[in-house]
């Protein structure tokens, strides 16, 4: 790559990121289905037609935001589930990581909570795809625990989805607590989430006691 | 009430309901934060200013939609949790009721899933209030089960919230399955939900085995 095209590439990347950032900010008080392309380009200070150098549509930008919000979480989740020892340690670590993520990226967390059931199908599907990846990754990590001996793959995925759903729910409750809750609300939500994860772990430990091995 | 004012009252009630129905339909492809008062009155065929005879604002109409969508579910949920016998029967009944409700009222279910984290605070708070009522009602019903002996109130509410969250999650997954899933997806989601509720019940049965009684 020549020096000039490298500079151009960097500038293009910067504008693309500015469009993503502006959209995320505009989405604080509205949903993607009502976000206008012109609103976004105006916020960045470029011509509306220049938008198409970066995204095919607002929908396409929304899919890129899903990738930005969730794509980077895969290694973090894998590490948490697979490397921390016993149940209690893992639960504390998971809740701590979620709380830290919500603090660091509140707008991304809000975007996912809102658009998961939002009016833009391509974005809903992108979110669903990322969550299915999380579920598969968590399921794979859970499979290597001693307590998973005798579990079928389908049951492991059922459990993994329960954990992933709880993590998402906790993230959105922590977001609400930060934005609208009274003092102590954040600790209450984190404590509640830890106990719910603990109850699920107890169910996991006794799942094969059921007649027919839980199935 | 005279005959004439009775007729007027009935007509007013009918227009109010028409506004709620029209709004719900318009919300299929957008969110409440972008819904315009004029769009709603145009769909019903009344003057924009006539809107204020029924609602103070679109936000106020949204709060009425929350009441319409969730208010009627309280007796149904109470009955399901308190009158059905053992765990398996209760789980099957709960999943069946959710599936039936999603089939009968898909637009209401979509509205709640979307606006729970949506851009209109009064509506988010109305939804949160209804869900807290559900949690309290479920917690009360669970308290009278034999397996709840020795449980503190806080743990019962923690469990109740886990059940309520799972029911909501199941409702929105069933909605997606109906709208976008392939054949068999509905049964897959219902079966998965039943197994997740079962795992939570197993956790419940063994919660007090934990050192410190789960807490």
Short mmCIF file of N, CA and C in Angstrom, two decimals, chain B residues 79-200:
data_model
loop_
_atom_site.label_atom_id
_atom_site.label_comp_id
_atom_site.label_asym_id
_atom_site.label_seq_id
_atom_site.Cartn_x
_atom_site.Cartn_y
_atom_site.Cartn_z
N UNK B 79 -53.39 -18.30 38.94
CA UNK B 79 -54.06 -19.60 38.88
C UNK B 79 -53.07 -20.69 38.49
N UNK B 80 -52.27 -20.42 37.46
CA UNK B 80 -51.31 -21.42 37.00
C UNK B 80 -50.34 -21.81 38.10
N UNK B 81 -49.81 -20.82 38.77
CA UNK B 81 -48.79 -21.12 39.76
C UNK B 81 -49.38 -21.76 41.00
N UNK B 82 -50.58 -21.34 41.39
CA UNK B 82 -51.06 -21.79 42.70
C UNK B 82 -51.91 -23.06 42.65
N UNK B 83 -52.58 -23.34 41.53
CA UNK B 83 -53.52 -24.47 41.60
C UNK B 83 -53.02 -25.75 40.97
N UNK B 84 -51.96 -25.68 40.12
CA UNK B 84 -51.54 -26.94 39.51
C UNK B 84 -50.56 -27.64 40.42
N UNK B 85 -50.70 -28.96 40.44
CA UNK B 85 -50.00 -29.79 41.42
C UNK B 85 -48.49 -29.77 41.34
N UNK B 86 -47.91 -30.84 40.83
CA UNK B 86 -46.46 -30.99 40.94
C UNK B 86 -45.72 -30.21 39.87
N UNK B 87 -44.42 -30.27 39.94
CA UNK B 87 -43.56 -29.50 39.06
C UNK B 87 -43.80 -29.71 37.58
N UNK B 88 -43.83 -30.96 37.16
CA UNK B 88 -43.97 -31.24 35.73
C UNK B 88 -45.28 -30.72 35.16
N UNK B 89 -46.35 -30.93 35.92
CA UNK B 89 -47.66 -30.48 35.47
C UNK B 89 -47.69 -28.96 35.35
N UNK B 90 -47.10 -28.32 36.33
CA UNK B 90 -47.09 -26.87 36.35
C UNK B 90 -46.26 -26.31 35.19
N UNK B 91 -45.13 -26.95 34.94
CA UNK B 91 -44.27 -26.49 33.85
C UNK B 91 -44.99 -26.62 32.50
N UNK B 92 -45.60 -27.78 32.27
CA UNK B 92 -46.31 -27.99 31.01
C UNK B 92 -47.43 -26.96 30.86
N UNK B 93 -48.14 -26.72 31.95
CA UNK B 93 -49.25 -25.77 31.91
C UNK B 93 -48.74 -24.36 31.64
N UNK B 94 -47.65 -23.98 32.29
CA UNK B 94 -47.10 -22.63 32.10
C UNK B 94 -46.67 -22.42 30.65
N UNK B 95 -45.93 -23.39 30.10
CA UNK B 95 -45.46 -23.25 28.72
C UNK B 95 -46.65 -23.21 27.75
N UNK B 96 -47.66 -24.05 28.02
CA UNK B 96 -48.86 -24.05 27.17
C UNK B 96 -49.58 -22.72 27.21
N UNK B 97 -49.68 -22.14 28.42
CA UNK B 97 -50.36 -20.85 28.55
C UNK B 97 -49.60 -19.75 27.82
N UNK B 98 -48.28 -19.78 27.94
CA UNK B 98 -47.48 -18.76 27.25
C UNK B 98 -47.67 -18.88 25.74
N UNK B 99 -47.59 -20.11 25.24
CA UNK B 99 -47.74 -20.33 23.79
C UNK B 99 -49.12 -19.86 23.33
N UNK B 100 -50.15 -20.18 24.10
CA UNK B 100 -51.50 -19.76 23.73
C UNK B 100 -51.63 -18.24 23.74
N UNK B 101 -51.00 -17.61 24.72
CA UNK B 101 -51.07 -16.16 24.82
C UNK B 101 -50.34 -15.49 23.65
N UNK B 102 -49.19 -16.03 23.27
CA UNK B 102 -48.43 -15.48 22.14
C UNK B 102 -49.24 -15.62 20.85
N UNK B 103 -49.90 -16.76 20.68
CA UNK B 103 -50.74 -16.96 19.49
C UNK B 103 -51.90 -15.98 19.44
N UNK B 104 -52.52 -15.75 20.61
CA UNK B 104 -53.72 -14.92 20.65
C UNK B 104 -53.40 -13.42 20.59
N UNK B 105 -52.26 -13.03 21.14
CA UNK B 105 -51.94 -11.60 21.25
C UNK B 105 -50.51 -11.29 20.82
N UNK B 106 -50.12 -11.65 19.61
CA UNK B 106 -48.71 -11.45 19.22
C UNK B 106 -48.27 -9.98 19.26
N UNK B 107 -49.16 -9.07 18.87
CA UNK B 107 -48.76 -7.66 18.84
C UNK B 107 -48.50 -7.12 20.25
N UNK B 108 -49.29 -7.58 21.22
CA UNK B 108 -49.06 -7.15 22.60
C UNK B 108 -47.71 -7.68 23.12
N UNK B 109 -47.44 -8.96 22.79
CA UNK B 109 -46.18 -9.56 23.25
C UNK B 109 -44.99 -8.83 22.62
N UNK B 110 -45.10 -8.51 21.33
CA UNK B 110 -44.02 -7.79 20.66
C UNK B 110 -43.83 -6.41 21.29
N UNK B 111 -44.93 -5.73 21.56
CA UNK B 111 -44.88 -4.40 22.16
C UNK B 111 -44.11 -4.42 23.49
N UNK B 112 -44.43 -5.40 24.34
CA UNK B 112 -43.77 -5.47 25.65
C UNK B 112 -42.27 -5.79 25.49
N UNK B 113 -41.96 -6.77 24.62
CA UNK B 113 -40.55 -7.14 24.41
C UNK B 113 -39.76 -5.93 23.91
N UNK B 114 -40.37 -5.17 23.01
CA UNK B 114 -39.65 -4.06 22.39
C UNK B 114 -39.53 -2.85 23.31
N UNK B 115 -40.59 -2.53 24.03
CA UNK B 115 -40.59 -1.30 24.82
C UNK B 115 -40.03 -1.47 26.23
N UNK B 116 -39.79 -2.74 26.61
CA UNK B 116 -39.23 -2.98 27.94
C UNK B 116 -37.91 -2.23 28.11
N UNK B 117 -37.12 -2.17 27.05
CA UNK B 117 -35.87 -1.41 27.08
C UNK B 117 -35.92 -0.26 26.08
N UNK B 118 -37.12 0.16 25.73
CA UNK B 118 -37.30 1.17 24.68
C UNK B 118 -36.98 2.58 25.13
N UNK B 119 -37.29 3.54 24.25
CA UNK B 119 -36.86 4.91 24.46
C UNK B 119 -37.81 5.76 25.30
N UNK B 120 -38.92 5.20 25.78
CA UNK B 120 -39.89 6.01 26.51
C UNK B 120 -39.93 5.58 27.98
N UNK B 121 -39.39 6.45 28.81
CA UNK B 121 -39.19 6.07 30.20
C UNK B 121 -40.48 5.70 30.95
N UNK B 122 -41.56 6.46 30.74
CA UNK B 122 -42.81 6.18 31.46
C UNK B 122 -43.31 4.78 31.13
N UNK B 123 -43.11 4.38 29.88
CA UNK B 123 -43.56 3.05 29.44
C UNK B 123 -42.65 1.97 30.03
N UNK B 124 -41.34 2.21 30.01
CA UNK B 124 -40.41 1.26 30.66
C UNK B 124 -40.79 1.06 32.12
N UNK B 125 -41.12 2.17 32.78
CA UNK B 125 -41.45 2.07 34.21
C UNK B 125 -42.78 1.35 34.44
N UNK B 126 -43.75 1.57 33.55
CA UNK B 126 -45.03 0.86 33.67
C UNK B 126 -44.80 -0.64 33.49
N UNK B 127 -43.96 -1.02 32.53
CA UNK B 127 -43.68 -2.44 32.32
C UNK B 127 -42.97 -3.01 33.55
N UNK B 128 -41.99 -2.27 34.04
CA UNK B 128 -41.26 -2.74 35.21
C UNK B 128 -42.21 -2.95 36.40
N UNK B 129 -43.16 -2.01 36.57
CA UNK B 129 -44.13 -2.11 37.66
C UNK B 129 -44.98 -3.37 37.54
N UNK B 130 -45.44 -3.66 36.32
CA UNK B 130 -46.25 -4.87 36.11
C UNK B 130 -45.42 -6.12 36.38
N UNK B 131 -44.16 -6.12 35.94
CA UNK B 131 -43.33 -7.31 36.15
C UNK B 131 -43.03 -7.51 37.64
N UNK B 132 -42.88 -6.41 38.37
CA UNK B 132 -42.67 -6.53 39.82
C UNK B 132 -43.90 -7.12 40.49
N UNK B 133 -45.09 -6.73 40.00
CA UNK B 133 -46.33 -7.33 40.53
C UNK B 133 -46.37 -8.83 40.25
N UNK B 134 -46.03 -9.21 39.00
CA UNK B 134 -45.98 -10.64 38.66
C UNK B 134 -45.04 -11.38 39.60
N UNK B 135 -43.85 -10.81 39.81
CA UNK B 135 -42.86 -11.45 40.66
C UNK B 135 -43.41 -11.64 42.08
N UNK B 136 -44.06 -10.61 42.60
CA UNK B 136 -44.62 -10.71 43.96
C UNK B 136 -45.70 -11.78 44.01
N UNK B 137 -46.54 -11.83 42.98
CA UNK B 137 -47.63 -12.82 42.95
C UNK B 137 -47.10 -14.24 42.83
N UNK B 138 -46.13 -14.42 41.95
CA UNK B 138 -45.53 -15.75 41.80
C UNK B 138 -44.84 -16.15 43.09
N UNK B 139 -44.11 -15.21 43.70
CA UNK B 139 -43.42 -15.48 44.96
C UNK B 139 -44.39 -15.92 46.06
N UNK B 140 -45.54 -15.26 46.12
CA UNK B 140 -46.55 -15.60 47.11
C UNK B 140 -47.07 -17.01 46.89
N UNK B 141 -47.32 -17.34 45.62
CA UNK B 141 -47.83 -18.68 45.30
C UNK B 141 -46.78 -19.75 45.60
N UNK B 142 -45.52 -19.46 45.27
CA UNK B 142 -44.45 -20.43 45.53
C UNK B 142 -44.28 -20.68 47.03
N UNK B 143 -44.53 -19.63 47.82
CA UNK B 143 -44.32 -19.74 49.27
C UNK B 143 -45.16 -20.85 49.88
N UNK B 144 -46.31 -21.14 49.28
CA UNK B 144 -47.20 -22.14 49.88
C UNK B 144 -46.86 -23.57 49.45
N UNK B 145 -45.88 -23.75 48.55
CA UNK B 145 -45.44 -25.11 48.21
C UNK B 145 -44.65 -25.71 49.38
N UNK B 146 -44.76 -27.03 49.54
CA UNK B 146 -44.04 -27.70 50.63
C UNK B 146 -42.53 -27.48 50.53
N UNK B 147 -42.01 -27.46 49.28
CA UNK B 147 -40.57 -27.35 49.08
C UNK B 147 -40.03 -25.98 49.52
N UNK B 148 -40.92 -25.03 49.76
CA UNK B 148 -40.47 -23.70 50.18
C UNK B 148 -40.25 -23.57 51.68
N UNK B 149 -40.51 -24.65 52.43
CA UNK B 149 -40.29 -24.60 53.88
C UNK B 149 -38.83 -24.25 54.15
N UNK B 150 -38.60 -23.26 54.99
CA UNK B 150 -37.24 -22.87 55.32
C UNK B 150 -36.68 -21.77 54.42
N UNK B 151 -37.39 -21.40 53.38
CA UNK B 151 -36.92 -20.34 52.48
C UNK B 151 -37.24 -18.96 53.05
N UNK B 152 -36.30 -18.06 52.94
CA UNK B 152 -36.57 -16.67 53.30
C UNK B 152 -37.32 -15.97 52.18
N UNK B 153 -37.94 -14.86 52.52
CA UNK B 153 -38.73 -14.13 51.52
C UNK B 153 -37.89 -13.64 50.35
N UNK B 154 -36.67 -13.21 50.67
CA UNK B 154 -35.80 -12.66 49.62
C UNK B 154 -35.46 -13.73 48.59
N UNK B 155 -35.19 -14.96 49.07
CA UNK B 155 -34.88 -16.05 48.15
C UNK B 155 -36.09 -16.44 47.32
N UNK B 156 -37.28 -16.39 47.92
CA UNK B 156 -38.49 -16.70 47.16
C UNK B 156 -38.69 -15.70 46.03
N UNK B 157 -38.41 -14.43 46.32
CA UNK B 157 -38.57 -13.41 45.27
C UNK B 157 -37.50 -13.58 44.18
N UNK B 158 -36.29 -13.98 44.60
CA UNK B 158 -35.22 -14.25 43.64
C UNK B 158 -35.66 -15.35 42.68
N UNK B 159 -36.23 -16.41 43.23
CA UNK B 159 -36.72 -17.53 42.42
C UNK B 159 -37.89 -17.09 41.53
N UNK B 160 -38.80 -16.33 42.12
CA UNK B 160 -39.97 -15.87 41.36
C UNK B 160 -39.52 -15.02 40.17
N UNK B 161 -38.52 -14.18 40.39
CA UNK B 161 -38.05 -13.33 39.30
C UNK B 161 -37.40 -14.16 38.19
N UNK B 162 -36.69 -15.20 38.60
CA UNK B 162 -36.09 -16.10 37.61
C UNK B 162 -37.19 -16.73 36.75
N UNK B 163 -38.26 -17.18 37.38
CA UNK B 163 -39.38 -17.76 36.62
C UNK B 163 -40.03 -16.71 35.71
N UNK B 164 -40.27 -15.52 36.24
CA UNK B 164 -40.93 -14.48 35.43
C UNK B 164 -40.04 -14.10 34.23
N UNK B 165 -38.74 -13.94 34.47
CA UNK B 165 -37.82 -13.63 33.37
C UNK B 165 -37.85 -14.73 32.31
N UNK B 166 -37.84 -15.99 32.77
CA UNK B 166 -37.87 -17.10 31.81
C UNK B 166 -39.16 -17.11 31.01
N UNK B 167 -40.27 -16.80 31.65
CA UNK B 167 -41.55 -16.78 30.94
C UNK B 167 -41.57 -15.70 29.87
N UNK B 168 -41.02 -14.54 30.21
CA UNK B 168 -40.94 -13.44 29.23
C UNK B 168 -40.04 -13.82 28.06
N UNK B 169 -38.90 -14.40 28.39
CA UNK B 169 -37.94 -14.80 27.37
C UNK B 169 -38.58 -15.82 26.44
N UNK B 170 -39.30 -16.77 27.04
CA UNK B 170 -39.98 -17.79 26.25
C UNK B 170 -41.02 -17.16 25.34
N UNK B 171 -41.77 -16.20 25.88
CA UNK B 171 -42.79 -15.53 25.05
C UNK B 171 -42.14 -14.87 23.84
N UNK B 172 -41.02 -14.19 24.04
CA UNK B 172 -40.45 -13.49 22.89
C UNK B 172 -39.79 -14.46 21.91
N UNK B 173 -39.24 -15.58 22.41
CA UNK B 173 -38.68 -16.58 21.50
C UNK B 173 -39.79 -17.27 20.70
N UNK B 174 -40.93 -17.52 21.34
CA UNK B 174 -42.06 -18.13 20.62
C UNK B 174 -42.60 -17.18 19.55
N UNK B 175 -42.58 -15.91 19.87
CA UNK B 175 -43.03 -14.90 18.90
C UNK B 175 -42.11 -14.89 17.67
N UNK B 176 -40.82 -14.89 17.93
CA UNK B 176 -39.84 -14.96 16.82
C UNK B 176 -40.03 -16.23 16.01
N UNK B 177 -40.24 -17.36 16.73
CA UNK B 177 -40.41 -18.65 16.05
C UNK B 177 -41.62 -18.61 15.13
N UNK B 178 -42.71 -17.98 15.62
CA UNK B 178 -43.93 -17.92 14.82
C UNK B 178 -43.72 -17.03 13.61
N UNK B 179 -42.99 -15.92 13.79
CA UNK B 179 -42.86 -14.94 12.72
C UNK B 179 -41.78 -15.33 11.72
N UNK B 180 -40.69 -15.90 12.21
CA UNK B 180 -39.52 -16.05 11.35
C UNK B 180 -38.92 -17.44 11.33
N UNK B 181 -39.38 -18.32 12.23
CA UNK B 181 -38.74 -19.62 12.34
C UNK B 181 -39.21 -20.61 11.29
N UNK B 182 -38.44 -21.63 11.06
CA UNK B 182 -38.84 -22.70 10.16
C UNK B 182 -39.83 -23.63 10.85
N UNK B 183 -40.27 -24.66 10.15
CA UNK B 183 -41.20 -25.62 10.75
C UNK B 183 -40.52 -26.34 11.91
N UNK B 184 -41.28 -26.59 12.97
CA UNK B 184 -40.73 -27.29 14.13
C UNK B 184 -40.03 -26.36 15.12
N UNK B 185 -39.82 -25.11 14.74
CA UNK B 185 -39.09 -24.19 15.61
C UNK B 185 -39.89 -23.89 16.89
N UNK B 186 -41.20 -23.78 16.73
CA UNK B 186 -42.06 -23.51 17.86
C UNK B 186 -41.97 -24.63 18.91
N UNK B 187 -42.00 -25.87 18.43
CA UNK B 187 -41.92 -27.02 19.34
C UNK B 187 -40.54 -27.06 20.00
N UNK B 188 -39.51 -26.73 19.21
CA UNK B 188 -38.16 -26.73 19.76
C UNK B 188 -38.06 -25.72 20.91
N UNK B 189 -38.57 -24.52 20.68
CA UNK B 189 -38.51 -23.47 21.69
C UNK B 189 -39.32 -23.86 22.93
N UNK B 190 -40.52 -24.43 22.71
CA UNK B 190 -41.36 -24.82 23.85
C UNK B 190 -40.68 -25.92 24.66
N UNK B 191 -40.07 -26.89 23.96
CA UNK B 191 -39.39 -27.99 24.65
C UNK B 191 -38.19 -27.50 25.45
N UNK B 192 -37.45 -26.58 24.84
CA UNK B 192 -36.29 -25.98 25.50
C UNK B 192 -36.72 -25.22 26.76
N UNK B 193 -37.79 -24.44 26.63
CA UNK B 193 -38.29 -23.66 27.77
C UNK B 193 -38.69 -24.58 28.91
N UNK B 194 -39.35 -25.69 28.57
CA UNK B 194 -39.80 -26.63 29.62
C UNK B 194 -38.59 -27.20 30.34
N UNK B 195 -37.54 -27.54 29.59
CA UNK B 195 -36.36 -28.10 30.25
C UNK B 195 -35.63 -27.07 31.11
N UNK B 196 -35.64 -25.83 30.66
CA UNK B 196 -35.00 -24.79 31.48
C UNK B 196 -35.78 -24.57 32.77
N UNK B 197 -37.12 -24.56 32.67
CA UNK B 197 -37.93 -24.41 33.89
C UNK B 197 -37.70 -25.60 34.82
N UNK B 198 -37.52 -26.79 34.22
CA UNK B 198 -37.28 -27.99 35.01
C UNK B 198 -35.93 -27.88 35.75
N UNK B 199 -34.92 -27.40 35.05
CA UNK B 199 -33.61 -27.26 35.70
C UNK B 199 -33.69 -26.26 36.86
N UNK B 200 -34.44 -25.19 36.68
CA UNK B 200 -34.62 -24.23 37.77
C UNK B 200 -35.34 -24.90 38.95
#
